[in-house]
PDB file of C-alpha atoms in Angstrom:
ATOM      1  CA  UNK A   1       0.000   0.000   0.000  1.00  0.00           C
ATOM      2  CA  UNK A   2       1.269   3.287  -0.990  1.00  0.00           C
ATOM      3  CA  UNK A   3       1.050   5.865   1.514  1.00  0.00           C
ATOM      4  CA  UNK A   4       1.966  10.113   1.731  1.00  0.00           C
ATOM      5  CA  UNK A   5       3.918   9.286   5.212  1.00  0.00           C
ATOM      6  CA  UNK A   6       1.454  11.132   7.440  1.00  0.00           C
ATOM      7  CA  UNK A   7       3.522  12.556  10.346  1.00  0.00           C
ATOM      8  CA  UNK A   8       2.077  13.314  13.888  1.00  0.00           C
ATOM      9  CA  UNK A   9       2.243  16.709  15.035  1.00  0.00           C
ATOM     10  CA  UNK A  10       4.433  17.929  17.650  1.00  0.00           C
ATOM     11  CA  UNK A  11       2.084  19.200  19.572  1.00  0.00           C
ATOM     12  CA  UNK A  12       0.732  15.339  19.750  1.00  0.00           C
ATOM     13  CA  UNK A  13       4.051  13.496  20.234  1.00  0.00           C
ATOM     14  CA  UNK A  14       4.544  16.366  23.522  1.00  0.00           C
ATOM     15  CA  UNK A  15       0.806  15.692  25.095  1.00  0.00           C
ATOM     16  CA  UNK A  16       1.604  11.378  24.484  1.00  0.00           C
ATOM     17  CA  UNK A  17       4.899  12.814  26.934  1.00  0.00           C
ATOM     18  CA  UNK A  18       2.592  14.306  29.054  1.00  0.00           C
ATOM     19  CA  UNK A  19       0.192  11.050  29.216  1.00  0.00           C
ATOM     20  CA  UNK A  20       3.115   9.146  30.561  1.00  0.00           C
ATOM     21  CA  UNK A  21       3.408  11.520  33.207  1.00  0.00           C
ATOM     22  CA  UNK A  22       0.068  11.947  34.188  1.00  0.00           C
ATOM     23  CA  UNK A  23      -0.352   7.893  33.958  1.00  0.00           C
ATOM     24  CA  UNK A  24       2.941   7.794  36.258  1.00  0.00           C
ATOM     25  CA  UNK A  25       1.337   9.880  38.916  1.00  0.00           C
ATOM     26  CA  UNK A  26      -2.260   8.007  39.509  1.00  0.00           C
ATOM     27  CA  UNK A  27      -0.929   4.511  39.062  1.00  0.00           C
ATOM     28  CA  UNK A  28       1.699   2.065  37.781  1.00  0.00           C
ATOM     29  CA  UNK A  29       1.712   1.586  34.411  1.00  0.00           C
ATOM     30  CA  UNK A  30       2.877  -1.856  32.424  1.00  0.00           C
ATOM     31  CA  UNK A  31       2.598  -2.257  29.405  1.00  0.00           C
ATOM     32  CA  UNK A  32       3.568  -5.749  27.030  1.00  0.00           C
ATOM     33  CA  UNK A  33       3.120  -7.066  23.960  1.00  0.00           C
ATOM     34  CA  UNK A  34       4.407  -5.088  20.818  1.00  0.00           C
ATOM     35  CA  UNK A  35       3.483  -3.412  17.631  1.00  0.00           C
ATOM     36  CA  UNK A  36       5.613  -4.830  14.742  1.00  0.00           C
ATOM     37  CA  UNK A  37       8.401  -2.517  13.878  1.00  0.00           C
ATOM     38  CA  UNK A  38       7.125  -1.607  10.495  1.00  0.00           C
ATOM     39  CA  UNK A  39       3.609  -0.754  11.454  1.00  0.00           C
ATOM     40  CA  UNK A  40       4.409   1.582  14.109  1.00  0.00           C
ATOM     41  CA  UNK A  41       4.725   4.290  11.560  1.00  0.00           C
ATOM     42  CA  UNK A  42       1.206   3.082   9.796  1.00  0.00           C
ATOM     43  CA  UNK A  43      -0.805   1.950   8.168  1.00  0.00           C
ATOM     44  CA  UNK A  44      -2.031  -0.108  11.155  1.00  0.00           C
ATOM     45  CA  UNK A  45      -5.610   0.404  12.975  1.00  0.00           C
ATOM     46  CA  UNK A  46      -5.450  -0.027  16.853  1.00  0.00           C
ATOM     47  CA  UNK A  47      -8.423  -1.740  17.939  1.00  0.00           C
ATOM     48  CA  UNK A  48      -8.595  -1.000  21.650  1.00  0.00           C
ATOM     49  CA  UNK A  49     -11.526  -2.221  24.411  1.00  0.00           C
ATOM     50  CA  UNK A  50     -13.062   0.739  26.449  1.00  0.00           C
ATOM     51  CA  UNK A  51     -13.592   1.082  30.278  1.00  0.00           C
ATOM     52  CA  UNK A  52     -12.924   4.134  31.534  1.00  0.00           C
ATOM     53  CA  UNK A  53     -13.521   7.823  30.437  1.00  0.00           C
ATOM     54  CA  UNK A  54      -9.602   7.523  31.633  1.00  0.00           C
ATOM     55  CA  UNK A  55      -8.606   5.328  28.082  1.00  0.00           C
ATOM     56  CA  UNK A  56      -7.130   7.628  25.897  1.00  0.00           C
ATOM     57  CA  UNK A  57      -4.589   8.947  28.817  1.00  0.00           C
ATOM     58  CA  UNK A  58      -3.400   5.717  29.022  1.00  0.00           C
ATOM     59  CA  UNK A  59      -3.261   4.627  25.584  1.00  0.00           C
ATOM     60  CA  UNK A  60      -1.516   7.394  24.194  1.00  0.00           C
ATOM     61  CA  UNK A  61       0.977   7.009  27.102  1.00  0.00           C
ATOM     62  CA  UNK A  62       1.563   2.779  25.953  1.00  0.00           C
ATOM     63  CA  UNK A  63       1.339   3.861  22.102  1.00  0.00           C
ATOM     64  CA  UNK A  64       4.353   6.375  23.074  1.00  0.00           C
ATOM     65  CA  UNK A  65       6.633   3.058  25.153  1.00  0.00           C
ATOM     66  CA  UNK A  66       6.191   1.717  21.636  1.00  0.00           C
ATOM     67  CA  UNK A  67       7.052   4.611  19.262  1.00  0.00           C
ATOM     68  CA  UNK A  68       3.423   4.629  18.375  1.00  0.00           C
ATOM     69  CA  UNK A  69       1.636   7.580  17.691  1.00  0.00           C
ATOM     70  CA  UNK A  70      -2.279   6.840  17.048  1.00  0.00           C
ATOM     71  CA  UNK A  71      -4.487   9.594  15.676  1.00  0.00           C
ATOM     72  CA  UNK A  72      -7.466   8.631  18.401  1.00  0.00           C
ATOM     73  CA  UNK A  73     -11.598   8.320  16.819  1.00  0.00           C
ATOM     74  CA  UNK A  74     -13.110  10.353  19.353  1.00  0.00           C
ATOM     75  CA  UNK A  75     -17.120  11.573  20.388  1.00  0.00           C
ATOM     76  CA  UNK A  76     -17.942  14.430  18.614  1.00  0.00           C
ATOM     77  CA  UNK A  77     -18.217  16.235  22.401  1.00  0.00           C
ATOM     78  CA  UNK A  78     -14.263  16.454  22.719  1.00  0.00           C
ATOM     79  CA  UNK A  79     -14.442  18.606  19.498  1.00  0.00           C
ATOM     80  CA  UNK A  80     -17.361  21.009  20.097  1.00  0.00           C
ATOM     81  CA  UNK A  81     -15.300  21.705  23.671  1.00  0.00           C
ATOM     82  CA  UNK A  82     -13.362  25.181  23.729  1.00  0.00           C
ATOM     83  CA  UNK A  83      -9.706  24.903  23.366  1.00  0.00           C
ATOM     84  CA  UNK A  84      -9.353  20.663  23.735  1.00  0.00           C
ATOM     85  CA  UNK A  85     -11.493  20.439  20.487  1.00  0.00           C
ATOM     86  CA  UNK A  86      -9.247  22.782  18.509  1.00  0.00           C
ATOM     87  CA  UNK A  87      -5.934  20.722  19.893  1.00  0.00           C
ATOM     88  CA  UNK A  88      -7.632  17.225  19.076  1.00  0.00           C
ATOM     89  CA  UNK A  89      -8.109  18.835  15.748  1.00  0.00           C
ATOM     90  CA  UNK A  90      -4.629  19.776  15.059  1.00  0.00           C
ATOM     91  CA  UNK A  91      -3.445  16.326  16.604  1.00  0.00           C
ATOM     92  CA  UNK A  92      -4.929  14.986  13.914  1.00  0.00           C
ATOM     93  CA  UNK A  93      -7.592  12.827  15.636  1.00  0.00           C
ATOM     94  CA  UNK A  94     -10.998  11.716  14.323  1.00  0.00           C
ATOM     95  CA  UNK A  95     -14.005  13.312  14.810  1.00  0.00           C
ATOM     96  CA  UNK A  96     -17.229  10.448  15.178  1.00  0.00           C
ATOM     97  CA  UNK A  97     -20.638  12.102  16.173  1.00  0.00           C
ATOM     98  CA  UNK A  98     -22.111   9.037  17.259  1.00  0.00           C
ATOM     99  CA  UNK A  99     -25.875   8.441  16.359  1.00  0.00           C
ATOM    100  CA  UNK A 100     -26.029  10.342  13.273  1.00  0.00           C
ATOM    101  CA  UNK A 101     -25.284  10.338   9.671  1.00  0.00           C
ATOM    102  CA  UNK A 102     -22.148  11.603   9.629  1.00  0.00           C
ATOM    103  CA  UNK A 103     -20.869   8.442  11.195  1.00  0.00           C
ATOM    104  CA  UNK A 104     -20.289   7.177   8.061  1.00  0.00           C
ATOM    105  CA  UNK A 105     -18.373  10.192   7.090  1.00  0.00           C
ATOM    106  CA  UNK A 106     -15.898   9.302   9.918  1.00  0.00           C
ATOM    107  CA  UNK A 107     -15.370   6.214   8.523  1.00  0.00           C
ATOM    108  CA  UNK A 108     -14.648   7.443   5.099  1.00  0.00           C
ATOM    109  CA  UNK A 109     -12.343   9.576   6.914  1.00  0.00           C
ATOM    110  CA  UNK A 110     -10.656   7.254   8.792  1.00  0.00           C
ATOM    111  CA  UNK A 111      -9.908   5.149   5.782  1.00  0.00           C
ATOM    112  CA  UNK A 112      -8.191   7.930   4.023  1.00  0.00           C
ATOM    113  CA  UNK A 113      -6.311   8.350   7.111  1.00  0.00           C
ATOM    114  CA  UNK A 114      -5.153   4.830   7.232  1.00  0.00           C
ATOM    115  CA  UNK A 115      -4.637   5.363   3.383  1.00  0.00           C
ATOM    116  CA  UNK A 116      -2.489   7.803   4.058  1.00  0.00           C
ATOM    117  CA  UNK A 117       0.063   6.226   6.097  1.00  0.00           C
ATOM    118  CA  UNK A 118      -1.396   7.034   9.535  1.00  0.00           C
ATOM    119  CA  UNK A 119      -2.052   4.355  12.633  1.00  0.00           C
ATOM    120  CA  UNK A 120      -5.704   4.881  14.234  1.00  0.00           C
ATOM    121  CA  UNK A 121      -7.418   3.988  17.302  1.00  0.00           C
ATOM    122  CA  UNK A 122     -10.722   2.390  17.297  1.00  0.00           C
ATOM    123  CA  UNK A 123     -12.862   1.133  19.762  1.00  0.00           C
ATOM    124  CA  UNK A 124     -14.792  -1.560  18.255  1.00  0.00           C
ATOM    125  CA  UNK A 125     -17.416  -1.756  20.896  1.00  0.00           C
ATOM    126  CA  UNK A 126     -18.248   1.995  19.839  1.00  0.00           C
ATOM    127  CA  UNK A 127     -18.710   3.261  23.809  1.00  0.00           C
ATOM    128  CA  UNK A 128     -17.539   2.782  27.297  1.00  0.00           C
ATOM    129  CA  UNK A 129     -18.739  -1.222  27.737  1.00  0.00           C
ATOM    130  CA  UNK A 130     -21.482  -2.044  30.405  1.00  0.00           C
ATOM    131  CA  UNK A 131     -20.808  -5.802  30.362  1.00  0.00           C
ATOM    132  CA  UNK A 132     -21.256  -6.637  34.166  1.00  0.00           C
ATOM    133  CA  UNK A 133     -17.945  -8.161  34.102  1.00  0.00           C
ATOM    134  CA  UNK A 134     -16.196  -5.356  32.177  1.00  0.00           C
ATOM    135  CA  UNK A 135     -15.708  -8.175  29.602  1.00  0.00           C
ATOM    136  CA  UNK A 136     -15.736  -6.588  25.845  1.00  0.00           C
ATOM    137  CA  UNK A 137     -18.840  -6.531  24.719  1.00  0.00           C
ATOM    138  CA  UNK A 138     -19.993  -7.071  21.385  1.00  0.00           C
ATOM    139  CA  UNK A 139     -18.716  -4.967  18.482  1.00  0.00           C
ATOM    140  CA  UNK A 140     -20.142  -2.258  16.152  1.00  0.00           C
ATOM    141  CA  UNK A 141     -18.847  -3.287  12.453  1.00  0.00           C
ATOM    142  CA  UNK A 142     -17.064  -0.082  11.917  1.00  0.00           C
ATOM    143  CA  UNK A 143     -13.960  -1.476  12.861  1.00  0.00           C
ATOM    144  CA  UNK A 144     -13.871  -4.189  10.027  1.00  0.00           C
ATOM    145  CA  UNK A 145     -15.101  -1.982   7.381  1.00  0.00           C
ATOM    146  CA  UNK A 146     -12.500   0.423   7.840  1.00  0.00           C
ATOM    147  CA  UNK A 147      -9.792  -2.732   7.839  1.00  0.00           C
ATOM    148  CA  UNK A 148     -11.621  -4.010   4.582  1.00  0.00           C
ATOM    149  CA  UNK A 149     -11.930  -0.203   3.352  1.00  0.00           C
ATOM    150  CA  UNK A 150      -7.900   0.186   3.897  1.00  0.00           C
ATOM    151  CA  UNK A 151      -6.483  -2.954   3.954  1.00  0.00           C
ATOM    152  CA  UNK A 152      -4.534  -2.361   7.171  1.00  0.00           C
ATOM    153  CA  UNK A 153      -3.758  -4.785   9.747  1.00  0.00           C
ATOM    154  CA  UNK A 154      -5.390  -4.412  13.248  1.00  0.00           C
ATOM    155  CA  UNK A 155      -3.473  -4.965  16.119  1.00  0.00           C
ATOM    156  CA  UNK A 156      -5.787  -5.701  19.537  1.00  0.00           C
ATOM    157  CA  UNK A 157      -4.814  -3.679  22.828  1.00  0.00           C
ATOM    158  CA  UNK A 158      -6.515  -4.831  25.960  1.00  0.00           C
ATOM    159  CA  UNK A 159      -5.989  -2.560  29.041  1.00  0.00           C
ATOM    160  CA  UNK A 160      -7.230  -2.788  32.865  1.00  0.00           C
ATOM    161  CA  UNK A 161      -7.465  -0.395  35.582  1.00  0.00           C
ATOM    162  CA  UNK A 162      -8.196   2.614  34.012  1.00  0.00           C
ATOM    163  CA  UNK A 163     -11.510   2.086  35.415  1.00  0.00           C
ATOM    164  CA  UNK A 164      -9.698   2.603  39.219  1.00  0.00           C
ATOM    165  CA  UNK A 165      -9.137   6.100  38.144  1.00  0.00           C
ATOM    166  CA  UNK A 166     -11.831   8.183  36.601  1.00  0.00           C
ATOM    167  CA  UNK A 167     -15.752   7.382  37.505  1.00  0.00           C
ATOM    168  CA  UNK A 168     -18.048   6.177  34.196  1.00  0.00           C
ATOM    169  CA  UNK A 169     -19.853   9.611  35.220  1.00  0.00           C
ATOM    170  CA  UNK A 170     -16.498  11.689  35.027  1.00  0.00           C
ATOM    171  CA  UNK A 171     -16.625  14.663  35.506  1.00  0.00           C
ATOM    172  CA  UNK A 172     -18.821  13.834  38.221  1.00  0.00           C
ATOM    173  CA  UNK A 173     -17.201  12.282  40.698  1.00  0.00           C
ATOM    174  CA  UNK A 174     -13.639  12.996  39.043  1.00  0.00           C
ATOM    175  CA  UNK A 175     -11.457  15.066  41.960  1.00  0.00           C
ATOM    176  CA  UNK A 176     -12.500  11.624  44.317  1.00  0.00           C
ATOM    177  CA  UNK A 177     -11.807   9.182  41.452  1.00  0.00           C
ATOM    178  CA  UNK A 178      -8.421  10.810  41.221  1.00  0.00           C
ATOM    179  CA  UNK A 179      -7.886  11.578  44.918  1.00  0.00           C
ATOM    180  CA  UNK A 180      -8.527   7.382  45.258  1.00  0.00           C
ATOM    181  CA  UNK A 181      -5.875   6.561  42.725  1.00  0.00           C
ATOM    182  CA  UNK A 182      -3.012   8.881  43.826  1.00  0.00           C
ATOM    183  CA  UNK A 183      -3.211   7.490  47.424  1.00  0.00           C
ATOM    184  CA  UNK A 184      -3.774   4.001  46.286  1.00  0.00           C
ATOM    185  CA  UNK A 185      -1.596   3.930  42.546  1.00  0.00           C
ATOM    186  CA  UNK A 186      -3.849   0.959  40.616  1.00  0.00           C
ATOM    187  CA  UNK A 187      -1.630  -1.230  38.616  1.00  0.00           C
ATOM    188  CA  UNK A 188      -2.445  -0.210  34.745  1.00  0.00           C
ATOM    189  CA  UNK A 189      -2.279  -2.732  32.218  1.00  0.00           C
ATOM    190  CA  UNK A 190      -1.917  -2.377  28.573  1.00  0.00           C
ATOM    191  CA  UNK A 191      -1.346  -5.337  25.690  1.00  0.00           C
ATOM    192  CA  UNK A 192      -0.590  -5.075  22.621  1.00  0.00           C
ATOM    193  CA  UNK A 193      -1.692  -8.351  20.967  1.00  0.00           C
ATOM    194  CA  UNK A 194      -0.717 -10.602  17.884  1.00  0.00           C
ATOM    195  CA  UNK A 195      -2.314  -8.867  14.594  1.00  0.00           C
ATOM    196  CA  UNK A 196      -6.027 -10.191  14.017  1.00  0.00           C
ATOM    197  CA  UNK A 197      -6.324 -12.276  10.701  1.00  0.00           C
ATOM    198  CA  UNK A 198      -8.703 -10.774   8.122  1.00  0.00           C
ATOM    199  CA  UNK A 199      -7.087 -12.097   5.421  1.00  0.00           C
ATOM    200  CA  UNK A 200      -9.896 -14.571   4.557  1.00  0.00           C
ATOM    201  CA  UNK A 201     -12.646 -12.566   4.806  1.00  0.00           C
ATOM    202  CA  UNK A 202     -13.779 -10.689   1.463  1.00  0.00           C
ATOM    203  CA  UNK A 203     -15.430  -7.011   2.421  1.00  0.00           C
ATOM    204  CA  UNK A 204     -18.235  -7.953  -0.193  1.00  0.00           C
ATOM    205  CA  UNK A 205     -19.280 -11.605   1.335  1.00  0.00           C
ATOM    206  CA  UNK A 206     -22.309 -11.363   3.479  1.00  0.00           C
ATOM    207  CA  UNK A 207     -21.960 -11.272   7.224  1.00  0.00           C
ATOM    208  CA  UNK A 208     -17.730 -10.860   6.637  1.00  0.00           C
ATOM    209  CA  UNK A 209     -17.974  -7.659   8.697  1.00  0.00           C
ATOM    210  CA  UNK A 210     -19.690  -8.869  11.474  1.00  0.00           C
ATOM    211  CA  UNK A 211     -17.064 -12.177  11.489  1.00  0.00           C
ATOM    212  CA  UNK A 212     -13.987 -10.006  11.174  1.00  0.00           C
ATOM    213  CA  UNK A 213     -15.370  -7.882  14.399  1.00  0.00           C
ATOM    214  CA  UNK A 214     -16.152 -11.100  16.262  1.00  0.00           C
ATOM    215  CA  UNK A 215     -12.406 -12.215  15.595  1.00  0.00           C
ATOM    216  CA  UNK A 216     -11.443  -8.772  16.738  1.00  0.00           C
ATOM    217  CA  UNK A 217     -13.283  -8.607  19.892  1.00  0.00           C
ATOM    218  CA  UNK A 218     -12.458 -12.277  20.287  1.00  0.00           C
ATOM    219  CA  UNK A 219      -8.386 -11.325  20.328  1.00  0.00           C
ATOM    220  CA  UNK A 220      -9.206  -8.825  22.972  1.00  0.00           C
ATOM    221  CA  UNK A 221     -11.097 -10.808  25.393  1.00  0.00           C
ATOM    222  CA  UNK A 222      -8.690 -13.343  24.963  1.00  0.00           C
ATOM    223  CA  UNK A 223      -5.725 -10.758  25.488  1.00  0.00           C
ATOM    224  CA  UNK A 224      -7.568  -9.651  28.731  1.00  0.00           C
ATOM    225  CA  UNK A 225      -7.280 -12.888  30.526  1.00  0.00           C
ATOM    226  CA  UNK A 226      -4.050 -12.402  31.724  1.00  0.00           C
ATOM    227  CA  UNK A 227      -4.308  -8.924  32.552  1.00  0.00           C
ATOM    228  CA  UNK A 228      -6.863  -9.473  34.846  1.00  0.00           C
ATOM    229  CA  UNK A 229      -5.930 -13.258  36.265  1.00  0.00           C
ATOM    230  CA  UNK A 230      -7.600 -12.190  39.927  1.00  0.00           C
ATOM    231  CA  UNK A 231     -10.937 -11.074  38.677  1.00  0.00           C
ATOM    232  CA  UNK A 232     -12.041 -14.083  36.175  1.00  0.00           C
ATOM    233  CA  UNK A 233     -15.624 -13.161  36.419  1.00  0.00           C
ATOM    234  CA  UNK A 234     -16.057  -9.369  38.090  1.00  0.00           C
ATOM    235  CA  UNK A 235     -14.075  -6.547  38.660  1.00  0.00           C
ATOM    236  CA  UNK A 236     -12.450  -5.769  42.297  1.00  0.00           C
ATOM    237  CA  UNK A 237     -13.547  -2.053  41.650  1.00  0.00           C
ATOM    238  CA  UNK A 238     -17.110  -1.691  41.353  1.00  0.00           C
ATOM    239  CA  UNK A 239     -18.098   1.998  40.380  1.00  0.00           C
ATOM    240  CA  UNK A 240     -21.896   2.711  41.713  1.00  0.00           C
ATOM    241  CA  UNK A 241     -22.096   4.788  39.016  1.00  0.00           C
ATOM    242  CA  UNK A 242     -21.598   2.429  36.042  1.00  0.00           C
ATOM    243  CA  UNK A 243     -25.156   1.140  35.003  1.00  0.00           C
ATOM    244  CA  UNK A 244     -25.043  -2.217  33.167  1.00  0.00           C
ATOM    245  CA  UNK A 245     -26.055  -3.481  30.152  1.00  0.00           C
ATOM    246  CA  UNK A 246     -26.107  -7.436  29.076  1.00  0.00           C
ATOM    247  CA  UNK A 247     -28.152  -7.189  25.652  1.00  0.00           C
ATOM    248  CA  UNK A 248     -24.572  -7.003  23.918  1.00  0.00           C
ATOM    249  CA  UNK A 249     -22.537  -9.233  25.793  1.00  0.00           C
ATOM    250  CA  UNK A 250     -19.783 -10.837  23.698  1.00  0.00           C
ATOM    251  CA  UNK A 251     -20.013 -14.896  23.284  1.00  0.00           C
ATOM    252  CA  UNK A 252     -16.457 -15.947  22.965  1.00  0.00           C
ATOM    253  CA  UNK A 253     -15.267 -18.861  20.875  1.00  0.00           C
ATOM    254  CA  UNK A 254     -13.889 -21.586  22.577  1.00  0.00           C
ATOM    255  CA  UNK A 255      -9.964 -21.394  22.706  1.00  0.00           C
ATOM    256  CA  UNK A 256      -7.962 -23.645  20.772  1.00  0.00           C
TER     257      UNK A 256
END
């Protein structure tokens, strides 16, 4: 794939500096797994689970351990919001206004993004997950189109404990949340996992998109495990906040 060599701005390498130092400060941070050395630079789509309003802190501080600079998909709300909309938008990130039309346009976006030599995070479950067990729950197809729209690889990242920082009602709640972590620094966990295998799948076969984001969400629950080898069913942390939701909970394949 021929790409123009998008580069990330400076302004977004310096804030992904600033992520590790904010990540250092409310918890320990560990991050494994790796991004092959000639995707780091792109085109590669990040397919990350979401569990905390706290996520893209700590994902742009593991991208940056791994020379990875992501240009993030983000709600439409970070954008509209004086002074952090007008730095996502020179970051480079991805406006999504979830619910509406222009959805699409994102992922058109997106693709030309990818296209263009640039790595971008995605979170295939499209919102925060309400699975009971903070298990991924099942994905939107937006994910796989833009892999079959690009032909990039996606690499899973799974990450716990972000949820130990920030509430799911943040900013409610938020000076606690954060008062919590610095006196009690939750271990942070962030994978980056083997890339998925799409290579099988044809965009224009029926149901393809829906099997490429069940092999997607399938490599992240299976890359959780071992993040999380003390909490096999529910989390240690339970927010009162966090309403839950089981009408998209994720069936897994059997392993092996």
């Amino acid at each position: 794939m021929e790409t123009t060599g998008w580069r990330p701005p400076l302004l977004w390498r310096a804030a992904q500096l600033l992520a590790r130092g904010v990540v250092g400060a409310l918890g320990r941070l560990e991050v494994t797994g790796d991004v092959p050395a000639e995707l780091r630079r792109g085109p590669l789509i990040l397919a990350a689970n979401h569990i905390s309003p706290f996520d893209p802190v700590v994902l742009a501080a593991a991208c940056q351990t791994r020379g990875v600079a992501p240009r993030i998909m983000a709600t439409g709300g970070l954008f509209r919001a004086p002074v952090i909309g007008g730095l996502m938008r020179h970051a480079g990130h991805l406006r999504v206004d979830r619910g509406t039309a222009a959805v699409h346009q994102a992922l058109e976006q997106a693709a030309t993004a990818v296209a263009a030599g640039s790595v971008v995070l995605v979170y295939p479950e499209g919102r925060i997950g309400l699975d009971p067990g903070m298990w991924p729950e099942r994905g939107k197809t937006g994910a796989a189109r833009l892999a079959f729209a690009s032909g990039a690889a996606v690499v899973p990242v799974s990450q716990w404990g972000s949820h130990e920082v920030l509430p799911y009602r943040a900013p409610r709640g938020m000076l606690r949340g954060l008062a919590r972590a610095v006196a009690r620094r939750p271990v942070i966990r962030v994978h980056f996992g083997t890339p998925v295998l799409l290579r099988d799948l044809h965009r224009t076969t029926p149901g393809a998109a829906r099997r490429a984001t069940d092999r997607i969400i399938d490599a992240l629950t299976e890359d959780l495990v071992p993040l999380r080898p003390d909490e096999p069913d529910r989390p240690r942390h339970v927010d009162p906040g966090r309403p839950t939701d089981t009408s998209r909970a994720h069936r897994r394949r059997p392993l092996g």
